[in-house]
PDB file of C-alpha atoms in Angstrom:
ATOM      1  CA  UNK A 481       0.000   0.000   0.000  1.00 47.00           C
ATOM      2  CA  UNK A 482       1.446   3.310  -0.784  1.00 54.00           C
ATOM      3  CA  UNK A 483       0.929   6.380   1.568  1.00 52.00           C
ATOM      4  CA  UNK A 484       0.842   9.553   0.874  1.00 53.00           C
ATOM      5  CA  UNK A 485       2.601  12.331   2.403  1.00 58.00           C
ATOM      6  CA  UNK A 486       0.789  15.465   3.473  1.00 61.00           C
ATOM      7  CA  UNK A 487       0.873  18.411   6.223  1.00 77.00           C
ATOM      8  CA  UNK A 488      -0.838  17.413   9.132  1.00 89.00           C
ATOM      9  CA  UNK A 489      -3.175  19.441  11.683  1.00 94.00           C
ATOM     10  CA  UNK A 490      -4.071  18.535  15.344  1.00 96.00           C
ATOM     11  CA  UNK A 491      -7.334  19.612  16.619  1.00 96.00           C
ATOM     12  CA  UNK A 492      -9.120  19.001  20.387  1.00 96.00           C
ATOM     13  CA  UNK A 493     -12.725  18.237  22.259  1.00 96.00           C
ATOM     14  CA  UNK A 494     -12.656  18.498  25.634  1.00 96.00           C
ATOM     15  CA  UNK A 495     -15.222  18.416  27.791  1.00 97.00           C
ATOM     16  CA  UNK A 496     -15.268  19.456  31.002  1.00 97.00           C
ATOM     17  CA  UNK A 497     -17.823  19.685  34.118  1.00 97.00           C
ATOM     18  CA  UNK A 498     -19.332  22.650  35.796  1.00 97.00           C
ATOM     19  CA  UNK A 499     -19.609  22.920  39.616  1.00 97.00           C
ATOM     20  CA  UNK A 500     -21.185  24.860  42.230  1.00 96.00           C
ATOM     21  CA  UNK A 501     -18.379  26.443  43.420  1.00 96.00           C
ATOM     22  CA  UNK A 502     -19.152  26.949  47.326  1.00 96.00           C
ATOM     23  CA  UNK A 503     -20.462  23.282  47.488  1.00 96.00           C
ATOM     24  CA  UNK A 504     -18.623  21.786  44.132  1.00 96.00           C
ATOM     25  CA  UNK A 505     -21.336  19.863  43.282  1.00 96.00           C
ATOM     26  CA  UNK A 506     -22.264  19.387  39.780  1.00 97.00           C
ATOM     27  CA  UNK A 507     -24.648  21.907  38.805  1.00 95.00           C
ATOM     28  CA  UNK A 508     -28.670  20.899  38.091  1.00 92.00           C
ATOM     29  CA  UNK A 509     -29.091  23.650  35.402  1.00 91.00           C
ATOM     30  CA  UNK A 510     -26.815  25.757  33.177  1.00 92.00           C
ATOM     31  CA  UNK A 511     -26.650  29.559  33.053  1.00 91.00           C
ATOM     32  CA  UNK A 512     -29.917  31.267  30.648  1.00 88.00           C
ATOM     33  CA  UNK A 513     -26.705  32.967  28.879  1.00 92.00           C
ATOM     34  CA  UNK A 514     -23.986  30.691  29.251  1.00 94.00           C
ATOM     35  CA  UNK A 515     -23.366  29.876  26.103  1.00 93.00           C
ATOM     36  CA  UNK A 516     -23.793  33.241  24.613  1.00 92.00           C
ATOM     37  CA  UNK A 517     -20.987  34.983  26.889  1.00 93.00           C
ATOM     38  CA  UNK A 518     -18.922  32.427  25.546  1.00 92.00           C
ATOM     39  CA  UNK A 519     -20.001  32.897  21.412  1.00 88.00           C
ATOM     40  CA  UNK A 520     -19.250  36.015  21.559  1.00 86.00           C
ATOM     41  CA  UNK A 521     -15.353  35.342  21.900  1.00 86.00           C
ATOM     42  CA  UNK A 522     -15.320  31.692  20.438  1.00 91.00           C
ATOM     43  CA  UNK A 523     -18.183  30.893  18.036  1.00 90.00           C
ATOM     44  CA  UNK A 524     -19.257  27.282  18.356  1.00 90.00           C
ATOM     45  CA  UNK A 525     -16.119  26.199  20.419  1.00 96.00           C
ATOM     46  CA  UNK A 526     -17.752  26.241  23.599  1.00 95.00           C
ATOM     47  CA  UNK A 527     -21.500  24.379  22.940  1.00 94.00           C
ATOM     48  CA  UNK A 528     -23.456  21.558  25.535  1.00 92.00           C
ATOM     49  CA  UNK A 529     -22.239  18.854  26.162  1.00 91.00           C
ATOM     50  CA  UNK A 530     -24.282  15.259  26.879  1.00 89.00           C
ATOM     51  CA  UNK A 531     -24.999  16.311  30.097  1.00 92.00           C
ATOM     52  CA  UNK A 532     -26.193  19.568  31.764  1.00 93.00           C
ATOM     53  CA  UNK A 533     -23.403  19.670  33.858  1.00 95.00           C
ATOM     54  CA  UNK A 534     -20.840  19.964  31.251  1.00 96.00           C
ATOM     55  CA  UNK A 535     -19.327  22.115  28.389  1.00 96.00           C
ATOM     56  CA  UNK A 536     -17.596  21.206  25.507  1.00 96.00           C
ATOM     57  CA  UNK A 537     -14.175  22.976  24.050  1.00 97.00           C
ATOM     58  CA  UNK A 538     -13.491  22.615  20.545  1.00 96.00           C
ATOM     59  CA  UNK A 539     -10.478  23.502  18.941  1.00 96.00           C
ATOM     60  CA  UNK A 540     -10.014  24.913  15.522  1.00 95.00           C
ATOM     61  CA  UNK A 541      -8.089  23.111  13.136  1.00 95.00           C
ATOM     62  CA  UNK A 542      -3.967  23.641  14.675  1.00 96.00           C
ATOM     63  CA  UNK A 543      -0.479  23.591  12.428  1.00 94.00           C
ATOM     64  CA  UNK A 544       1.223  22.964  15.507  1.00 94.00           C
ATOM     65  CA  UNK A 545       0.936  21.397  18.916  1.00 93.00           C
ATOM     66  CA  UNK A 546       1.768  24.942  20.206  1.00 94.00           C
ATOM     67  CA  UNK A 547      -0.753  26.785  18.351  1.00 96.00           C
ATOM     68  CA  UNK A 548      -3.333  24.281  19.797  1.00 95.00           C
ATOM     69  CA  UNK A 549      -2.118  24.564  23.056  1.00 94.00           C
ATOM     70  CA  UNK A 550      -1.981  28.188  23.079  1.00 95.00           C
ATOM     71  CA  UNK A 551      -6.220  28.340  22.164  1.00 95.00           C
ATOM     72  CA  UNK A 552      -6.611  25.492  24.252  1.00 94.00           C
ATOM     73  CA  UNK A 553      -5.268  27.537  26.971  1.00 95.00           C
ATOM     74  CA  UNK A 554      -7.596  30.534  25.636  1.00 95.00           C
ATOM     75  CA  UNK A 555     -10.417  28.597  25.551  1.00 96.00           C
ATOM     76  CA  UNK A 556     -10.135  27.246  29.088  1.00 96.00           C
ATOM     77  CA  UNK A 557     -10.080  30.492  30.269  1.00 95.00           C
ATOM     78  CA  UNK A 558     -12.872  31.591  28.605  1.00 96.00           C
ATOM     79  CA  UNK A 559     -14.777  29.063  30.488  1.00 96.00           C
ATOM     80  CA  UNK A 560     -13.574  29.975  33.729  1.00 96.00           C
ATOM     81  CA  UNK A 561     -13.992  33.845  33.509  1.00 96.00           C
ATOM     82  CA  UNK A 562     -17.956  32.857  32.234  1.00 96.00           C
ATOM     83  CA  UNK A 563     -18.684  30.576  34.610  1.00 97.00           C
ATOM     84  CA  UNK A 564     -17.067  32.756  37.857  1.00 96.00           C
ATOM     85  CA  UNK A 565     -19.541  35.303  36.630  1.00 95.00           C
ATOM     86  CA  UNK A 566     -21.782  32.797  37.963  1.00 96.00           C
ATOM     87  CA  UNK A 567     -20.512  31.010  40.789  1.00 97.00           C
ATOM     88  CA  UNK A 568     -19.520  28.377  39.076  1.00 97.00           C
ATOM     89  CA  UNK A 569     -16.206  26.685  38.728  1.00 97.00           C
ATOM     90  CA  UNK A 570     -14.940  24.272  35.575  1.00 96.00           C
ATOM     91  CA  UNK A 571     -13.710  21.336  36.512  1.00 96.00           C
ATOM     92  CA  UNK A 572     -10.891  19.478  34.760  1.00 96.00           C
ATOM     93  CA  UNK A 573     -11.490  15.655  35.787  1.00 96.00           C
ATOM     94  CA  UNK A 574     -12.905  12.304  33.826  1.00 97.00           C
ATOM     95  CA  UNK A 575     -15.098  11.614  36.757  1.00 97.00           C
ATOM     96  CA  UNK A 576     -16.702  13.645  39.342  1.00 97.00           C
ATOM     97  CA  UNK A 577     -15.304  12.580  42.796  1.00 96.00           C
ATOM     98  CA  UNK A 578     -19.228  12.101  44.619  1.00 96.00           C
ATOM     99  CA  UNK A 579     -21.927  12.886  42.180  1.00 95.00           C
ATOM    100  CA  UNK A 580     -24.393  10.198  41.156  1.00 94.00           C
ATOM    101  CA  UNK A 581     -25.181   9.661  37.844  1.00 93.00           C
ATOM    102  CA  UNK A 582     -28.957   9.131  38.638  1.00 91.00           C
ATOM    103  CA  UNK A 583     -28.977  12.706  39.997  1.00 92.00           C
ATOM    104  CA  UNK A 584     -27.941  13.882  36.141  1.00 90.00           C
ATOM    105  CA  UNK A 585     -29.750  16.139  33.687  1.00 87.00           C
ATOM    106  CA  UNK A 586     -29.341  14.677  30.002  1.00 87.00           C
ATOM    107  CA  UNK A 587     -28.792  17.828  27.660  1.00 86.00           C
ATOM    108  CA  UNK A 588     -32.370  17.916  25.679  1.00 83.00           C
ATOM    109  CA  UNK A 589     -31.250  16.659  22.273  1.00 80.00           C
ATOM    110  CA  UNK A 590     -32.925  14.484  19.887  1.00 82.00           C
ATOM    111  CA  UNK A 591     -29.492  12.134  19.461  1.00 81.00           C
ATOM    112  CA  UNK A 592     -28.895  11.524  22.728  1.00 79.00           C
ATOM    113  CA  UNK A 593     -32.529  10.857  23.392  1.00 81.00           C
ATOM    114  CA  UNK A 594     -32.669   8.218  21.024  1.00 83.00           C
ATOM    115  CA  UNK A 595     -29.323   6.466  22.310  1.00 82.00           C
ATOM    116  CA  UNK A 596     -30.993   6.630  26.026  1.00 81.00           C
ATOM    117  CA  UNK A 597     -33.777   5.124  24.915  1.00 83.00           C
ATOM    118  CA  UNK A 598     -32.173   2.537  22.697  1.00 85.00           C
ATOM    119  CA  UNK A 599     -28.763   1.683  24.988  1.00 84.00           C
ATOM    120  CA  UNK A 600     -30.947   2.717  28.269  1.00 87.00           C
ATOM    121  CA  UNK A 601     -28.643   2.237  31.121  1.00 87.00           C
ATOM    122  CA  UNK A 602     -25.130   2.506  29.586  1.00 87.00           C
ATOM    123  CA  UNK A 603     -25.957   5.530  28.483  1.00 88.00           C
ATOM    124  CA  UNK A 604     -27.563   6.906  31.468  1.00 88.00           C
ATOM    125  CA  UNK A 605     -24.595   6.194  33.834  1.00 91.00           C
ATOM    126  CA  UNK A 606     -22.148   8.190  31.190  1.00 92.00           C
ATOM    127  CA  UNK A 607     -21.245  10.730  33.976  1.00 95.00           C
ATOM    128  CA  UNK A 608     -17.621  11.164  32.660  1.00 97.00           C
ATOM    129  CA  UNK A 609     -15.747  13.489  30.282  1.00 96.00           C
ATOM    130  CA  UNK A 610     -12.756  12.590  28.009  1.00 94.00           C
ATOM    131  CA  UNK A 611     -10.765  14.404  25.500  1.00 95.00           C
ATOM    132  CA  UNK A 612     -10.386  13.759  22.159  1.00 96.00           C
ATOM    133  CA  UNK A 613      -7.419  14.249  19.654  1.00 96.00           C
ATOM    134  CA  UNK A 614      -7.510  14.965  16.648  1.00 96.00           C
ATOM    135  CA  UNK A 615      -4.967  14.738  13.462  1.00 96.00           C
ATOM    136  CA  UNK A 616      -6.113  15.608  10.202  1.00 96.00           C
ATOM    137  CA  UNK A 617      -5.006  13.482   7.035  1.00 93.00           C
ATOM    138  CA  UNK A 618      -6.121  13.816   3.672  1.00 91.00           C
ATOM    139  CA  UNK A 619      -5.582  10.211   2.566  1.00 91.00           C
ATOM    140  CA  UNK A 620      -8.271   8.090   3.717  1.00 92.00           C
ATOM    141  CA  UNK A 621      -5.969   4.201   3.968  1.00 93.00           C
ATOM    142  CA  UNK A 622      -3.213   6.341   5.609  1.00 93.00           C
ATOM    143  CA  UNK A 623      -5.866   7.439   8.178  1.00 94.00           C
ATOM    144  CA  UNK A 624      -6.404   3.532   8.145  1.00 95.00           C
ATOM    145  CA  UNK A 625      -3.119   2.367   8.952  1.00 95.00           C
ATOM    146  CA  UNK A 626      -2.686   4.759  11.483  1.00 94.00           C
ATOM    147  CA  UNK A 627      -5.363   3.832  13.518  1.00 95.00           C
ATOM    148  CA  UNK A 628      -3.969   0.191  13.298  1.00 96.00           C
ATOM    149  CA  UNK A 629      -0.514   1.160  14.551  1.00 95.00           C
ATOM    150  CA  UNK A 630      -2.018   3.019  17.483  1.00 95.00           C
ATOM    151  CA  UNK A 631      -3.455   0.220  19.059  1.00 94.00           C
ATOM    152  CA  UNK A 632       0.071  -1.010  20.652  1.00 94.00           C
ATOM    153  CA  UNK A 633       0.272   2.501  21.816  1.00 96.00           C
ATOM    154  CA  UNK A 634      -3.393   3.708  23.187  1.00 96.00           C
ATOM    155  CA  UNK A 635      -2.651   2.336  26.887  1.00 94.00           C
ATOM    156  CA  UNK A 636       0.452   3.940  27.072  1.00 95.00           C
ATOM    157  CA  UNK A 637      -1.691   7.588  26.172  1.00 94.00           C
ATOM    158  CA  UNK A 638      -4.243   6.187  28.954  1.00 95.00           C
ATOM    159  CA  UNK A 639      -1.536   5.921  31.687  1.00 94.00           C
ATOM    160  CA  UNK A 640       0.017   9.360  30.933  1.00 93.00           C
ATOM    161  CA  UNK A 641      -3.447  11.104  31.459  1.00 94.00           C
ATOM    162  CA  UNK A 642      -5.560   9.414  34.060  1.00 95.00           C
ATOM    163  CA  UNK A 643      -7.569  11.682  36.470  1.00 96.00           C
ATOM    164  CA  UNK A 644     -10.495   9.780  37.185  1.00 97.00           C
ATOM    165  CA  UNK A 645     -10.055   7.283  40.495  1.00 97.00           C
ATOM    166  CA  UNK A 646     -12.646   8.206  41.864  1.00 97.00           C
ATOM    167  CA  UNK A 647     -16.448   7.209  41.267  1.00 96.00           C
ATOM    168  CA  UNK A 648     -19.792   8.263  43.779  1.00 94.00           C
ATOM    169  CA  UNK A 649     -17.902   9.049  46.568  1.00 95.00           C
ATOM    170  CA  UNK A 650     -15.294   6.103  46.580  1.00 96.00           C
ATOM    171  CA  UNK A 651     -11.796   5.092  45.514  1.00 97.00           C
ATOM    172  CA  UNK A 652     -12.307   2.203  42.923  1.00 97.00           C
ATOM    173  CA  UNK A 653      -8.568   1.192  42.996  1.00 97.00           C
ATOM    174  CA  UNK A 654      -8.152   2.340  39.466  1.00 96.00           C
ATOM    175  CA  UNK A 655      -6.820   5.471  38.481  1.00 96.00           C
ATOM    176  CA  UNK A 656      -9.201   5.977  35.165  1.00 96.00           C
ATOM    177  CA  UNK A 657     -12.274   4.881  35.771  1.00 97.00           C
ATOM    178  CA  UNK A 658     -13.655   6.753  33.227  1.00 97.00           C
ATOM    179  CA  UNK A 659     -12.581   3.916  30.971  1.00 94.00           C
ATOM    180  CA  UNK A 660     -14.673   1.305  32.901  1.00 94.00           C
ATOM    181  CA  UNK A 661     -17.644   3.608  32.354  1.00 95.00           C
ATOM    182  CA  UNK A 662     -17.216   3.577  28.746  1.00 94.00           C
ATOM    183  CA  UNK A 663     -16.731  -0.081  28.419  1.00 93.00           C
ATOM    184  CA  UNK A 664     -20.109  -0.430  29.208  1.00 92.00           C
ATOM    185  CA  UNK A 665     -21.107   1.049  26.052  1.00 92.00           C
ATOM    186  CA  UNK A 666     -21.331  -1.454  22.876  1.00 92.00           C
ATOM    187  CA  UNK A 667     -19.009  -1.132  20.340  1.00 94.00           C
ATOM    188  CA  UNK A 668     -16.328   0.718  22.776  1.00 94.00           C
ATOM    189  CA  UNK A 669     -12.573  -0.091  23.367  1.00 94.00           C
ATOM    190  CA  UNK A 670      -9.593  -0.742  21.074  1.00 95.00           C
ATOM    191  CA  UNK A 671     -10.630  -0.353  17.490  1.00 95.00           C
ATOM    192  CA  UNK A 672     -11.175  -3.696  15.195  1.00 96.00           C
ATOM    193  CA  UNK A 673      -8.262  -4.276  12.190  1.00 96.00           C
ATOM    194  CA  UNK A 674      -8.997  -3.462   8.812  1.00 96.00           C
ATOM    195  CA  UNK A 675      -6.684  -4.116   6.398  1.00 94.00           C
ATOM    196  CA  UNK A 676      -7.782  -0.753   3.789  1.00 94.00           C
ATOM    197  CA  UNK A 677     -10.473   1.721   3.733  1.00 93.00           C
ATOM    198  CA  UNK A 678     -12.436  -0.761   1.749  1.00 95.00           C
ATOM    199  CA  UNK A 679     -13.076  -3.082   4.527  1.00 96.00           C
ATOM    200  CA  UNK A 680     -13.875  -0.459   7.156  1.00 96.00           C
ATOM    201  CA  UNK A 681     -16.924   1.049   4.752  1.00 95.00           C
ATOM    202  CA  UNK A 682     -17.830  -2.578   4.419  1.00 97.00           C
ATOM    203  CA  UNK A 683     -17.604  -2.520   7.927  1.00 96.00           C
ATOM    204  CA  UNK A 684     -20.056   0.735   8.427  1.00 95.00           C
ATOM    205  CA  UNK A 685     -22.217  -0.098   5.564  1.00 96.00           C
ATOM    206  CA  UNK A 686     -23.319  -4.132   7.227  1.00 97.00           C
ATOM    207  CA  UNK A 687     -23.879  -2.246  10.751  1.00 95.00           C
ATOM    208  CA  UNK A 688     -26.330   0.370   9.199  1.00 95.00           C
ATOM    209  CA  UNK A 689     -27.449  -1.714   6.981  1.00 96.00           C
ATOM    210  CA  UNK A 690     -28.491  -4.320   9.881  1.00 95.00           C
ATOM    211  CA  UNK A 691     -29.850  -1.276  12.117  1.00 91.00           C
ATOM    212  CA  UNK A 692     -27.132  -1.663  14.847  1.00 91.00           C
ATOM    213  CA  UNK A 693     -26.009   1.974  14.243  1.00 92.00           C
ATOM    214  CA  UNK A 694     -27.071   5.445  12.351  1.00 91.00           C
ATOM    215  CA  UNK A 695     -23.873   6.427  11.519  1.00 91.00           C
ATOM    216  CA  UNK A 696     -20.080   6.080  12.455  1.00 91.00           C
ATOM    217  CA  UNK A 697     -20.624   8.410  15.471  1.00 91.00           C
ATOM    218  CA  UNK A 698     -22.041   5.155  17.569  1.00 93.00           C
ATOM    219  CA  UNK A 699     -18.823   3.386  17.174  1.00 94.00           C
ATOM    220  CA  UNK A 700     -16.775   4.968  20.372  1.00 94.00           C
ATOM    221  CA  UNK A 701     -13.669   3.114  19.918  1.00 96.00           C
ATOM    222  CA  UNK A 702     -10.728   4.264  21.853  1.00 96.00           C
ATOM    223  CA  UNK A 703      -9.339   5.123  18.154  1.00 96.00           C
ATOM    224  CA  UNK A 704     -11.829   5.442  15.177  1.00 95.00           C
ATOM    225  CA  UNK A 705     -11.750   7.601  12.043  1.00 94.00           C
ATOM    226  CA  UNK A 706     -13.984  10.604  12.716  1.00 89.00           C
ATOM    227  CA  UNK A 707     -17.171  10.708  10.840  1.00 84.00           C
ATOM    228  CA  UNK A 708     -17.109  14.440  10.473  1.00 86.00           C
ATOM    229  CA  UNK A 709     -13.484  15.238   9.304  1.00 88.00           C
ATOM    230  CA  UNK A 710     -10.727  13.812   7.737  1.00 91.00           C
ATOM    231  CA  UNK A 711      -8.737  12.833  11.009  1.00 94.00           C
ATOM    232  CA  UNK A 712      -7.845   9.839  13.141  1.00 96.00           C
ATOM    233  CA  UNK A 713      -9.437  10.480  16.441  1.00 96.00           C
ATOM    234  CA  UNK A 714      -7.956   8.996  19.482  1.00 96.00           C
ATOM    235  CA  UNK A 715     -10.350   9.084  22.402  1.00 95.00           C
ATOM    236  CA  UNK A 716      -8.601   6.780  25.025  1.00 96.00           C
ATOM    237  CA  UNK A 717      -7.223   9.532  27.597  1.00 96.00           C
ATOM    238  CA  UNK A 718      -8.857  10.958  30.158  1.00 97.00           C
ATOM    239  CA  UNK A 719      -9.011  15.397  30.336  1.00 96.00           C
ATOM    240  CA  UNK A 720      -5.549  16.152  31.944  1.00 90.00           C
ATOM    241  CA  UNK A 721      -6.540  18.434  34.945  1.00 88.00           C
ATOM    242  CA  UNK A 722      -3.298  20.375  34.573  1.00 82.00           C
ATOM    243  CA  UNK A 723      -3.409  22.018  31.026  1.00 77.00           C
ATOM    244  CA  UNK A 724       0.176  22.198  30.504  1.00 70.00           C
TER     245      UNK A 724
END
């Protein structure tokens, strides 16, 4: 197979949960204007997230690791002014240290409405946040054999990010338990083989075509190729609390 060589960019999602500050529980309801303070310096980078308590940061499409750490940086602190305004604090783990997950507001969309209803209590219990990494490549079997190498390496990314031990008010021994959380979900952890593009869309096109999925945003492997844009996406790490 021959791979073509092209400039790359990096791009993150991060998402990150909002607490009461004086109690730091997770907060019930968001903000009327939440998400318009935040528009109005980073138009849809800072949107809803899956559940009421948390935000999502999206990056714009970075040249550098710098460059994206530099707006990542921006866009953190974006959140933080916004949500001070309001007594509110962002909070940088996988896992909330004590909250429940039956105690959750879902965000009201129609997508995740149909997965709760379809996946029911997977779904429900998904009180965790996780970052996801972007890198964009134009040729779709490169993106392919990329994802395939990264599988020896995905564990390693794991170990070098974990902040999520903790899980309704206990120490579960493991320091992501985030990961646990998301096993629960069906087609979730290290990404099947395929040997070319070809047999990944043959892949996609048997699980719609059976009714398993909608679209390649139900398959949450810890590496996938994103449905949206040309990138892999790896989605094993936890959100690093410290953003340096």
């Amino acid at each position: 197979m021959t791979r073509k060589h092209t400039p790359l960019t990096i791009g993150l999602e991060e998402e990150l949960f909002l607490i009461d500050s004086d109690s730091c529980n997770l907060i019930k309801s968001i903000p009327a204007n939440f998400f318009e303070q935040c528009v109005a310096d980073y138009p849809n980078q800072i949107v809803p997230e899956h559940l009421v308590s948390q935000v999502e940061l999206i990056s714009t499409p970075c040249d550098s690791v710098a460059q994206l750490q530099a707006e990542y940086l921006d866009l953190r602190a974006c959140v933080d002014t916004v949500s001070k305004s309001y007594g509110l604090t962002p909070y940088a783990s996988s896992t909330h240290p004590f909250s429940t997950w039956i105690d959750q507001a879902p965000t009201e969309s129609k997508r995740h409405s149909r997965l709760q209803q379809e996946l029911q209590a997977p779904v429900n219990r998904m009180l965790v946040s996780g970052m996801h990494l972007h890198v964009g490549i134009e040729d779709e079997n490169t993106r392919i054999f990329l994802i395939n190498a990264l599988r020896w390496y995905l564990p390693y990314l794991l170990m070098l990010s974990t902040s999520s031990p903790f899980w309704q008010g206990i120490d579960t021994g493991l320091n992501s338990f985030r990961l646990t959380v998301i096993d629960g979900l069906p087609r979730s952890g290290l990404p099947l083989y395929f040997s070319d593009v070809q047999e990944y869309k043959t892949y996609l096109e048997t699980m719609i075509g059976a009714g398993a999925i909608i679209d390649a945003r139900e398959i949450w492997w810890d590496a996938r190729l994103s449905s949206r844009f040309p990138t892999v996406e790896m989605r094993i790490t936890d959100v690093c609390s410290d953003p340096q």
